[in-house]
Coordinates of C-alpha atoms in Angstrom, one line a residue:
M241 CA 0.4 0.1 0.2
P242 CA 1.9 3.4 -0.4
Q243 CA 2.4 5.4 1.9
V244 CA 4.0 9.5 2.9
Q245 CA 6.8 8.8 5.8
L246 CA 7.4 12.0 8.0
T247 CA 11.0 11.9 9.2
R248 CA 13.1 13.9 11.6
G249 CA 16.3 14.0 11.3
E250 CA 17.9 10.1 9.7
V251 CA 15.3 8.4 11.7
V252 CA 10.4 7.6 9.9
E253 CA 9.1 10.1 12.9
S254 CA 5.6 8.4 11.2
S255 CA 3.8 6.8 8.3
H256 CA 0.4 7.5 6.7
P257 CA -0.9 4.9 4.3
F258 CA -3.3 6.1 1.4
S259 CA -5.5 5.5 -0.5
A260 CA -6.5 6.7 -4.1
V261 CA -9.8 6.1 -6.2
V262 CA -10.3 6.8 -9.8
V263 CA -14.8 7.0 -10.9
H264 CA -15.6 7.0 -14.8
D265 CA -18.8 8.5 -15.8
G266 CA -19.7 6.5 -12.7
Q267 CA -17.9 3.5 -12.7
L268 CA -15.2 3.2 -10.5
T269 CA -11.3 2.0 -12.8
Q270 CA -8.8 2.2 -11.1
T271 CA -7.7 1.9 -7.7
W272 CA -5.1 2.9 -5.5
G273 CA -4.2 0.3 -2.0
D274 CA -8.1 -0.7 -0.5
D275 CA -11.9 1.7 -1.1
V276 CA -11.4 3.1 3.0
H277 CA -15.3 4.2 4.5
A278 CA -14.4 8.2 5.6
A279 CA -15.9 10.7 5.7
W280 CA -16.2 13.6 2.9
R281 CA -16.0 16.0 4.8
S282 CA -16.0 19.7 3.7
A283 CA -15.0 18.0 0.0
A284 CA -19.2 17.8 0.3
K285 CA -19.4 21.8 -0.5
P286 CA -20.4 21.9 -4.5
F287 CA -23.3 19.2 -3.1
Q288 CA -24.6 20.9 -0.2
L289 CA -24.6 24.3 -2.2
W290 CA -26.8 23.1 -5.6
C291 CA -29.4 21.9 -3.2
A292 CA -28.5 26.1 -1.4
L293 CA -29.2 27.0 -5.0
E294 CA -32.7 24.7 -6.0
A295 CA -34.5 26.4 -3.0
L296 CA -34.1 30.0 -3.5
G297 CA -34.1 30.0 -6.8
D298 CA -31.5 29.9 -8.6
P299 CA -30.4 33.3 -8.3
A300 CA -28.3 35.3 -10.8
L301 CA -24.6 35.4 -8.6
S302 CA -22.0 36.1 -9.5
P303 CA -18.4 33.7 -9.4
A304 CA -16.6 34.8 -6.8
E305 CA -20.5 34.7 -5.2
L306 CA -21.4 31.5 -5.8
A307 CA -17.2 30.1 -4.8
I308 CA -17.5 31.6 -1.3
G309 CA -20.4 29.0 -1.3
A310 CA -18.5 26.1 -1.0
A311 CA -15.3 27.5 0.5
S312 CA -13.3 25.9 3.1
H313 CA -11.4 29.8 3.5
A314 CA -8.4 30.8 4.8
G315 CA -10.3 34.0 6.8
Q316 CA -8.9 36.4 5.2
P317 CA -10.4 39.4 4.5
G318 CA -11.2 39.2 1.4
H319 CA -12.6 36.2 2.5
V320 CA -14.6 38.1 5.4
A321 CA -15.5 40.7 3.4
Q322 CA -17.6 38.9 0.4
V323 CA -19.9 36.4 3.5
R324 CA -20.5 39.2 4.9
A325 CA -22.0 40.7 1.4
L326 CA -23.6 38.2 1.0
L327 CA -25.0 38.3 4.7
Q328 CA -26.7 41.7 3.8
R329 CA -27.7 41.1 -0.3
F330 CA -30.0 37.4 1.9
G331 CA -31.0 39.7 4.6
V332 CA -29.3 37.1 7.2
E333 CA -27.7 38.3 10.4
E334 CA -24.2 37.1 11.4
S335 CA -25.8 36.0 14.8
R336 CA -27.9 33.6 13.1
L337 CA -25.4 31.5 11.5
S338 CA -24.8 28.3 13.4
C339 CA -21.0 27.6 12.8
G340 CA -19.2 28.8 15.8
G341 CA -16.6 31.0 15.8
H342 CA -12.5 30.9 15.2
L343 CA -10.0 32.0 14.2
P344 CA -9.1 32.5 10.5
L345 CA -6.9 29.8 9.5
N346 CA -4.7 32.0 7.8
V347 CA -2.3 33.0 10.0
S348 CA -1.2 36.9 8.7
A349 CA -5.2 37.0 9.7
A350 CA -4.8 35.8 12.3
E351 CA -2.4 37.5 13.8
A352 CA -3.9 41.1 12.7
M353 CA -7.1 40.8 14.2
L354 CA -5.4 39.7 18.2
R355 CA -2.9 42.6 17.8
A356 CA -5.6 44.9 17.0
G357 CA -7.8 42.7 19.5
E358 CA -10.9 42.3 16.9
P359 CA -13.1 39.3 18.1
F360 CA -13.4 36.2 15.8
G361 CA -17.2 35.3 15.6
P362 CA -19.4 32.3 12.8
I363 CA -18.2 34.8 10.2
H364 CA -14.4 34.1 10.5
N365 CA -15.5 30.5 10.4
N366 CA -14.0 28.4 6.6
C367 CA -16.9 27.3 6.4
S368 CA -19.1 30.9 7.0
G369 CA -20.7 30.6 3.4
K370 CA -21.3 27.2 3.4
H371 CA -23.5 28.3 6.0
T372 CA -25.0 32.2 4.7
F373 CA -26.2 30.0 1.6
M374 CA -27.2 27.5 4.2
L375 CA -29.3 29.9 5.8
A376 CA -30.8 32.7 3.1
A377 CA -31.9 28.4 1.4
C378 CA -34.0 28.5 4.7
D379 CA -35.3 31.5 4.8
A380 CA -36.8 31.7 1.0
Q381 CA -38.8 28.4 1.3
G382 CA -40.4 29.9 5.3
W383 CA -38.6 26.7 6.7
T384 CA -37.2 27.1 10.1
G385 CA -33.4 28.1 10.7
D386 CA -32.2 25.2 13.2
Y387 CA -31.0 23.7 10.0
R388 CA -28.4 22.0 11.6
R389 CA -30.7 19.0 12.2
A390 CA -30.8 16.3 10.3
D391 CA -34.5 16.2 10.0
H392 CA -34.7 19.6 9.0
P393 CA -36.0 19.7 5.4
L394 CA -32.9 21.9 3.9
Q395 CA -30.4 19.0 5.1
R396 CA -32.9 16.1 4.2
R397 CA -32.8 17.5 0.3
V398 CA -29.5 17.8 0.2
Q399 CA -29.0 13.6 1.7
E400 CA -31.2 12.9 -1.7
T401 CA -29.2 14.1 -3.7
L402 CA -25.8 12.8 -2.3
T403 CA -27.4 9.8 -2.3
A404 CA -28.3 10.1 -6.1
W405 CA -24.5 11.5 -6.8
C406 CA -22.5 8.9 -4.9
G407 CA -24.9 5.3 -5.8
E408 CA -25.3 4.3 -2.3
A409 CA -27.0 7.0 0.7
P410 CA -24.7 8.2 3.3
R411 CA -24.3 7.7 6.9
L412 CA -24.5 10.5 9.1
G413 CA -22.1 12.9 11.1
V414 CA -21.9 15.7 12.5
D415 CA -18.7 17.6 10.8
G416 CA -16.4 20.7 13.0
C417 CA -19.7 22.6 11.8
S418 CA -22.1 21.1 12.9
V419 CA -24.1 20.5 10.3
P420 CA -24.4 16.4 8.7
T421 CA -21.2 14.8 7.5
F422 CA -21.6 11.9 4.7
L423 CA -19.6 8.5 5.9
M424 CA -18.9 6.2 2.8
P425 CA -16.6 4.2 0.8
I426 CA -14.2 7.5 -0.8
S427 CA -15.4 5.1 -3.9
A428 CA -18.4 7.1 -3.5
F429 CA -17.0 10.6 -3.0
G430 CA -15.1 9.6 -6.3
R431 CA -18.7 9.1 -8.4
A432 CA -19.9 12.4 -7.3
W433 CA -17.4 14.4 -8.1
S434 CA -17.1 12.4 -11.4
A435 CA -20.0 13.7 -11.7
L436 CA -19.0 17.6 -10.9
A437 CA -16.5 17.3 -13.6
R438 CA -18.9 15.8 -16.6
A439 CA -21.3 19.1 -15.2
M440 CA -18.0 20.8 -15.4
H441 CA -17.4 19.9 -19.3
D442 CA -21.6 21.1 -20.3
D443 CA -22.1 17.0 -20.1
G444 CA -24.0 17.1 -17.2
D445 CA -26.0 19.6 -14.3
P446 CA -26.2 23.3 -15.6
R447 CA -26.4 24.6 -11.9
L448 CA -23.1 21.9 -11.4
G449 CA -21.6 22.9 -13.4
R450 CA -21.9 26.2 -12.5
I451 CA -20.9 26.0 -9.5
G452 CA -17.3 23.5 -10.6
R453 CA -16.6 26.0 -13.3
A454 CA -16.7 29.4 -10.3
M455 CA -14.7 27.8 -7.8
A456 CA -12.5 26.7 -10.9
A457 CA -12.3 30.6 -11.3
N458 CA -11.7 31.9 -8.5
P459 CA -9.3 29.8 -6.8
W460 CA -8.4 31.5 -3.6
M461 CA -11.9 33.0 -3.2
F462 CA -13.2 29.0 -2.2
S463 CA -9.5 28.4 -0.2
G464 CA -6.7 30.7 0.8
D465 CA -3.5 31.0 0.9
D466 CA -1.5 29.2 1.7
R467 CA -3.8 26.9 1.5
I468 CA -3.2 23.2 -0.3
D469 CA -5.7 23.9 -2.6
L470 CA -4.9 26.6 -3.6
D471 CA -1.7 25.3 -4.5
M472 CA -3.0 22.4 -6.3
M473 CA -4.9 24.7 -8.1
R474 CA -1.9 26.4 -9.0
G475 CA -0.5 23.5 -10.7
A476 CA -3.5 22.2 -13.1
Q477 CA -2.4 21.4 -16.4
E478 CA -5.6 21.3 -17.8
P479 CA -9.0 22.0 -16.1
M480 CA -9.5 21.0 -12.9
L481 CA -11.0 21.5 -9.4
V482 CA -10.0 20.4 -6.1
K483 CA -11.3 20.5 -2.8
I484 CA -10.7 19.1 0.6
G485 CA -12.0 17.5 3.2
A486 CA -10.7 17.7 6.7
A487 CA -8.7 14.5 7.9
A488 CA -6.3 14.1 5.5
L489 CA -9.4 13.8 2.5
Y490 CA -9.1 15.2 -0.4
N491 CA -11.1 16.0 -4.2
V492 CA -9.9 16.9 -7.3
A493 CA -12.3 16.3 -10.7
L494 CA -10.4 17.0 -13.6
P495 CA -13.9 17.6 -16.3
N496 CA -11.7 17.4 -19.8
R497 CA -11.2 13.2 -19.0
G498 CA -14.6 13.3 -16.9
L499 CA -12.9 11.9 -14.1
G500 CA -14.1 12.6 -10.2
L501 CA -9.9 11.3 -7.4
T502 CA -10.1 10.9 -4.0
V503 CA -7.5 10.4 -1.1
K504 CA -7.7 10.0 2.0
I505 CA -4.5 9.0 4.5
H506 CA -5.6 6.2 7.7
S507 CA -4.5 8.3 9.5
G508 CA -6.2 12.3 9.0
V509 CA -2.5 13.4 9.4
E510 CA -2.3 16.6 7.1
A511 CA 1.0 17.0 7.1
A512 CA 1.0 13.4 4.3
L513 CA -1.7 14.9 1.4
P514 CA 0.1 16.6 -0.7
L515 CA 2.4 14.1 -1.9
A516 CA -0.5 12.0 -1.4
V517 CA -2.5 14.3 -4.5
E518 CA 0.3 14.7 -6.6
A519 CA 1.4 11.1 -6.6
A520 CA -2.1 9.9 -7.7
L521 CA -2.0 12.4 -10.3
A522 CA 0.7 11.0 -11.9
R523 CA -0.8 8.2 -11.7
F524 CA -4.2 8.5 -12.5
A525 CA -4.1 11.6 -14.8
P526 CA -0.3 12.1 -17.0
G527 CA -0.3 15.3 -17.7
A528 CA -3.3 17.1 -15.8
W529 CA -0.3 18.2 -12.9
A530 CA 2.5 19.9 -11.9
R531 CA 4.5 20.7 -9.2
P532 CA 4.1 24.5 -9.4
E533 CA 6.5 27.6 -7.5
G534 CA 6.5 27.0 -4.1
F535 CA 5.0 23.7 -4.2
E536 CA 8.0 21.6 -2.3
R537 CA 7.3 23.0 0.9
Y538 CA 4.7 21.0 1.6
T539 CA 8.5 18.2 1.3
V540 CA 9.7 19.6 4.3
V541 CA 9.1 19.3 8.1
R542 CA 10.3 22.0 9.9
S543 CA 10.1 23.6 13.8
V544 CA 8.9 26.7 14.7
L545 CA 11.7 28.5 14.2
G546 CA 11.2 27.4 10.3
A547 CA 14.5 25.2 10.5
P548 CA 14.7 22.7 7.7
V549 CA 13.8 19.2 11.0
G550 CA 13.2 16.3 8.2
E551 CA 11.3 15.8 5.8
A552 CA 8.0 14.3 4.4
R553 CA 8.6 11.3 1.4
L554 CA 6.7 8.9 -0.8
V555 CA 7.2 5.7 -0.3
L556 CA 5.0 2.6 -2.9

């Protein structure tokens, strides 16, 4: 089974086996490692946004507005401003967001808030765009605002939709942002992302294609500086969309090839993820991606002071 090793000095400190699967036109075509079960987490966001747009009646929205709706954003000022503008557009109060607050994922943005004594809130949560759309969908349909519940009309619609795209009904858990998350074999996630790839190529659901193309055109908006999604998109050599899920789950759509790729680090350690995704793309979609400038930072283990103390390396 393939793995990524993290060293400290000359010693292998930890080993992280991973699995990767490829789905083409809804069919599992290639596997590398086992088709393990996992939680989809934030890599499900394009499909959750699909359900919110359906409930809203497909309003006219800019690509950047759509991208923030499927984002795991870094909480930088541009992200916060975009979410705040959407809240105002939809007439939603920030206090109604049920995602909880945390400091921005971007270190510089977090440090700036701490220096200024600015409190963080739900709008800084990396999922605040998704929650804004969910609340707006509830208001548009006259549903209650307790959209975190698995039996809420919006969440039931999400579950129905994912069952159709994934080819099986998910088991449910609770995501870090408190809405339901979905547990299935990683091939099921790949099946949905292959549908997203086809839709981005105008060979599938128009709403899903609109979401995918908006995200691909605005990678910073659904990610942010120093985030793996932005770095992966910078290395794209052909049309591509990527999305991280927590605990080292990763999805890729390749529209020209009609492929959906899922990578899962079994340990959930995200430091091992970049090399695993790079290796999976090289194996299953040669030529689709090349290392962008600065990607080498993912191969170095550093101390808090920034000194190199080890490396990340692929072992096949």
